[in-house]
Coordinates of C-alpha atoms and ligand atoms in Angstrom, one line a residue:
M51 CA 17.7 99.8 -47.0
L52 CA 21.3 99.6 -45.6
R53 CA 20.6 98.1 -42.2
G54 CA 23.6 96.4 -40.6
Q55 CA 26.0 98.0 -43.0
K56 CA 29.1 100.1 -42.2
A57 CA 29.7 103.1 -44.3
C58 CA 32.6 105.6 -44.4
V59 CA 31.9 109.0 -46.0
T60 CA 34.8 111.3 -46.6
G61 CA 34.4 115.1 -46.5
A62 CA 31.2 114.4 -44.5
N63 CA 31.1 117.6 -42.4
S64 CA 29.7 119.8 -45.2
G65 CA 27.8 119.8 -48.5
I66 CA 27.1 116.6 -50.4
G67 CA 29.2 114.6 -47.9
L68 CA 27.2 115.8 -45.0
A69 CA 23.8 115.0 -46.6
T70 CA 25.1 111.6 -47.8
A71 CA 26.4 110.6 -44.2
V72 CA 23.0 111.6 -42.7
A73 CA 21.0 109.7 -45.5
M74 CA 23.3 106.6 -44.9
G75 CA 22.3 106.8 -41.2
R76 CA 18.7 107.3 -41.9
A77 CA 18.9 104.1 -44.3
G78 CA 20.2 102.1 -41.2
A79 CA 23.9 102.2 -41.7
D80 CA 26.5 102.8 -39.1
V81 CA 28.6 105.8 -40.4
V82 CA 32.2 107.1 -40.1
V83 CA 32.0 110.9 -40.7
N84 CA 35.4 111.9 -42.1
Y85 CA 36.5 115.4 -42.0
V86 CA 39.8 117.2 -42.4
V87 CA 38.9 120.6 -40.9
G88 CA 35.7 121.5 -39.1
A89 CA 35.4 119.1 -36.0
D90 CA 32.4 120.9 -34.5
E91 CA 30.4 120.4 -37.8
A92 CA 31.4 116.7 -37.9
D93 CA 30.3 116.3 -34.3
K94 CA 26.9 117.8 -35.3
V95 CA 26.6 115.3 -38.2
V96 CA 27.4 112.6 -35.8
E97 CA 24.5 113.8 -33.5
Q98 CA 22.1 113.8 -36.4
I99 CA 23.0 110.3 -37.5
E100 CA 22.9 108.8 -33.9
A101 CA 19.3 110.1 -33.7
F102 CA 18.3 107.4 -36.1
G103 CA 19.4 104.8 -33.6
V104 CA 22.6 103.7 -35.5
R105 CA 26.3 104.2 -34.5
A106 CA 28.5 107.1 -35.8
Y107 CA 31.7 108.7 -35.0
A108 CA 33.8 111.5 -36.5
H109 CA 37.3 110.8 -37.7
E110 CA 39.8 113.4 -38.8
A111 CA 42.1 112.3 -41.7
D112 CA 43.4 114.0 -44.8
V113 CA 42.3 111.7 -47.6
S114 CA 45.5 112.5 -49.7
D115 CA 47.8 111.1 -46.8
E116 CA 48.4 107.3 -47.1
Q117 CA 48.9 106.6 -43.6
Q118 CA 45.9 108.7 -42.4
V119 CA 43.6 106.9 -44.7
A120 CA 45.0 103.4 -43.6
D121 CA 44.6 104.5 -40.1
M122 CA 41.0 105.6 -40.7
V123 CA 39.9 102.2 -42.2
A124 CA 41.8 100.3 -39.5
R125 CA 39.9 102.2 -36.8
M126 CA 36.6 101.4 -38.6
V127 CA 37.4 97.7 -38.8
K128 CA 38.3 97.8 -35.0
E129 CA 35.1 99.8 -33.9
F130 CA 32.5 98.6 -36.3
G131 CA 33.9 95.2 -37.2
T132 CA 34.3 95.9 -40.9
I133 CA 33.5 98.2 -43.7
D134 CA 30.7 97.7 -46.4
I135 CA 30.6 101.1 -48.2
M136 CA 33.2 103.6 -48.9
V137 CA 31.9 106.9 -50.3
A138 CA 35.0 108.7 -51.6
N139 CA 33.6 112.1 -51.5
A140 CA 36.0 114.6 -50.3
G141 CA 37.0 117.1 -52.9
L142 CA 37.7 120.7 -53.4
Q143 CA 38.3 123.4 -56.0
R144 CA 41.3 125.8 -56.4
D145 CA 40.1 127.8 -59.6
S146 CA 42.5 129.7 -61.9
A147 CA 43.0 130.4 -65.5
L148 CA 45.6 128.2 -66.9
T149 CA 48.2 130.8 -67.1
E150 CA 47.8 132.0 -63.6
M151 CA 47.5 128.5 -62.1
T152 CA 50.3 127.5 -59.8
L153 CA 51.8 123.9 -59.6
A154 CA 50.6 123.9 -55.9
E155 CA 47.1 124.6 -57.0
W156 CA 47.1 121.9 -59.7
Q157 CA 48.8 119.3 -57.1
K158 CA 46.5 120.1 -54.3
V159 CA 43.3 119.3 -56.4
I160 CA 44.8 116.2 -57.9
D161 CA 45.9 115.0 -54.5
V162 CA 42.7 115.4 -52.7
N163 CA 40.2 114.6 -55.5
L164 CA 42.0 111.8 -57.4
T165 CA 44.8 110.4 -55.1
G166 CA 42.3 110.6 -52.1
Q167 CA 39.9 108.4 -54.0
F168 CA 42.6 106.0 -54.9
L169 CA 43.7 105.6 -51.3
C170 CA 40.3 105.3 -49.8
A171 CA 39.3 102.7 -52.5
R172 CA 42.4 100.7 -52.0
E173 CA 42.1 100.5 -48.2
A174 CA 38.4 99.6 -48.4
A175 CA 39.0 97.1 -51.1
K176 CA 41.6 95.3 -48.9
E177 CA 39.0 94.7 -46.3
F178 CA 36.3 93.7 -48.8
V179 CA 38.5 91.1 -50.4
R180 CA 39.6 89.7 -47.0
R181 CA 36.0 89.5 -45.7
G182 CA 34.1 88.6 -48.8
V183 CA 30.3 88.4 -49.1
V184 CA 28.2 88.1 -46.0
E185 CA 24.8 87.3 -47.4
E186 CA 22.8 88.4 -44.6
V187 CA 24.4 91.9 -45.0
S188 CA 24.5 92.4 -48.8
R189 CA 24.8 90.5 -52.1
S190 CA 28.1 92.2 -52.8
A191 CA 31.4 92.1 -50.7
G192 CA 31.4 95.8 -50.8
K193 CA 30.6 99.0 -52.5
I194 CA 32.9 101.9 -53.5
I195 CA 31.2 105.1 -54.5
C196 CA 33.3 107.6 -56.2
M197 CA 32.0 111.2 -56.1
S198 CA 32.6 112.6 -59.5
S199 CA 31.1 115.4 -61.2
V200 CA 29.5 116.5 -64.6
H201 CA 33.0 117.7 -65.1
Q202 CA 34.1 114.0 -65.6
I203 CA 32.9 114.6 -69.1
I204 CA 32.2 118.5 -69.5
P205 CA 35.5 120.5 -70.0
W206 CA 35.6 123.5 -67.8
S207 CA 37.6 126.6 -68.6
G208 CA 39.4 128.1 -65.6
H209 CA 39.2 124.8 -63.8
V210 CA 41.7 122.6 -65.5
N211 CA 42.8 121.0 -62.3
Y212 CA 39.4 120.2 -61.1
A213 CA 38.1 118.9 -64.5
S214 CA 41.2 116.8 -64.8
S215 CA 40.8 115.3 -61.5
K216 CA 37.0 114.4 -62.2
G217 CA 38.1 113.0 -65.6
G218 CA 40.6 110.9 -63.8
V219 CA 38.0 109.8 -61.4
G220 CA 35.9 108.5 -64.2
M221 CA 38.8 106.1 -65.4
L222 CA 39.7 105.3 -61.9
M223 CA 36.2 104.2 -61.1
Q224 CA 36.0 102.1 -64.4
T225 CA 39.3 100.4 -64.0
L226 CA 38.5 99.6 -60.4
A227 CA 35.3 98.3 -61.2
Q228 CA 36.7 95.9 -63.9
E229 CA 39.5 94.8 -61.5
L230 CA 37.3 94.3 -58.3
A231 CA 34.0 92.9 -59.9
P232 CA 35.4 89.3 -59.8
H233 CA 35.7 89.9 -56.0
K234 CA 31.9 90.8 -56.0
I235 CA 32.9 94.4 -55.2
R236 CA 30.8 97.1 -57.0
V237 CA 32.6 100.3 -57.9
N238 CA 30.4 103.1 -59.3
A239 CA 30.4 107.0 -59.4
I240 CA 27.9 109.6 -58.9
G241 CA 28.2 112.7 -61.3
P242 CA 26.6 115.7 -59.5
G243 CA 25.6 118.8 -61.6
A244 CA 25.3 122.2 -59.9
I245 CA 24.2 121.4 -56.2
R246 CA 23.6 124.2 -53.6
T247 CA 26.8 123.7 -51.5
P248 CA 29.6 125.9 -50.2
I249 CA 31.9 124.7 -53.0
N250 CA 30.0 126.8 -55.7
R251 CA 28.2 129.5 -53.5
D252 CA 29.4 132.1 -56.1
A253 CA 27.3 130.2 -58.8
W254 CA 23.9 130.4 -57.0
S255 CA 23.9 132.9 -54.2
T256 CA 22.8 135.9 -56.0
P257 CA 19.6 135.9 -58.3
Q258 CA 21.7 137.0 -61.3
A259 CA 24.2 134.1 -60.8
E260 CA 21.5 131.7 -60.3
A261 CA 19.6 132.8 -63.4
S262 CA 22.8 132.2 -65.4
L263 CA 23.5 128.9 -63.8
L264 CA 19.9 127.8 -64.7
Q265 CA 20.6 128.2 -68.5
L266 CA 22.8 125.2 -68.0
I267 CA 20.1 123.1 -66.3
P268 CA 17.2 121.9 -68.5
Y269 CA 15.3 120.7 -65.4
G270 CA 15.1 124.2 -64.2
R271 CA 16.4 124.1 -60.6
V272 CA 19.6 124.0 -58.8
G273 CA 20.2 120.7 -57.1
D274 CA 20.0 120.0 -53.4
P275 CA 22.6 117.9 -51.4
D276 CA 19.7 115.3 -50.7
D277 CA 19.5 114.8 -54.4
I278 CA 22.8 113.4 -54.4
A279 CA 22.6 111.7 -51.0
N280 CA 19.6 109.8 -52.2
A281 CA 21.4 108.6 -55.2
V282 CA 24.3 107.3 -53.2
V283 CA 22.0 105.5 -50.9
A284 CA 20.4 103.8 -53.8
M285 CA 23.8 102.9 -55.5
A286 CA 25.0 101.5 -52.2
S287 CA 21.9 99.3 -51.8
D288 CA 21.2 95.9 -53.2
L289 CA 18.4 97.4 -55.2
L290 CA 21.2 98.3 -57.6
D291 CA 23.3 95.2 -57.2
Y292 CA 23.9 94.7 -60.9
V293 CA 25.2 98.1 -61.5
V294 CA 28.8 97.9 -61.9
G295 CA 31.2 100.4 -63.3
T296 CA 28.6 103.1 -64.1
T297 CA 28.5 106.9 -63.6
L298 CA 25.0 108.0 -62.5
Y299 CA 24.8 111.6 -63.4
V300 CA 22.4 113.4 -61.2
D301 CA 22.4 116.8 -62.7
G302 CA 18.9 118.0 -63.9
G303 CA 20.1 117.3 -67.4
M304 CA 23.3 119.4 -67.4
T305 CA 25.1 116.7 -69.5
L306 CA 22.5 117.1 -72.2
F307 CA 24.3 119.9 -74.0
P308 CA 21.7 122.4 -73.1
G309 CA 23.2 125.0 -75.5
F310 CA 21.8 122.8 -78.4
A311 CA 18.2 123.2 -77.2
T312 CA 18.1 126.3 -79.4
G313 CA 21.3 126.3 -81.2
G314 CA 23.2 123.9 -83.5
Ligands
BGC830 C1 31.5 121.8 -59.2 C2 30.6 123.1 -59.0 C3 29.9 123.3 -60.3 C4 29.2 122.1 -60.8 C5 28.5 122.2 -62.2 C6 30.7 120.6 -59.6 O1 31.5 119.5 -59.7 O2 32.1 121.5 -57.9 O3 31.2 124.2 -58.5 O4 28.8 124.3 -60.0 O5 30.2 121.0 -61.0 O6 29.3 123.0 -63.1

């Protein structure tokens, strides 16, 4: 579905990013596997992707560092010739009650989750605009896919830095979608719910925790990284070429106010 396209996935050595990078390779794309710590894991992801007969390499870069992001995209253009898909996925949590939250915890989450997406989108967009549409490759001049969250719209006590970053990602995505659509660049977001990854291990790793989490998920199961990876591939493909500026929630219904199934 993505044959001949060049994709960069940030934070691709674990969780949703890992599954997404592999799915991109399976769909025929050449893939840059970005990571910031965990070179061995990144190398394993590269091997998995290469097994599909496409190209891949690991690239260490901190997405919140302007120069490192610029260098990452520049190397991609050098090695792969261009970029067609930027999956701005890298993200983290530093949870704390408001009154305990340090400025450093606030700043770190905003830097990686929001500023990092701005930098990745900007560097990718420069190349998309320069190159324009190549019809044999894709109907669009490039795709930016922002990894958001259900917390783009669901407030989350004890996580004000994270929820604010994802609320910001929603507006970043919509504004960039509006600004870049005339260049035939599609910007969209994916909004995962509770997905079984290291970021939320505490929420699903014991039966009690999982039971309590399931009360928030009408569809009755915790998501798998592949649930998100498949949505990203679809969003990047020309099947969804007319989808511009949308957040696709992939959440088993978590955004349906499940408390109201019995209350209200
Ligand atoms: C968070 C997870 C959380 C999920 C649902 C995600 O964005 O990273 O920790 O389980 O949202 O609340």
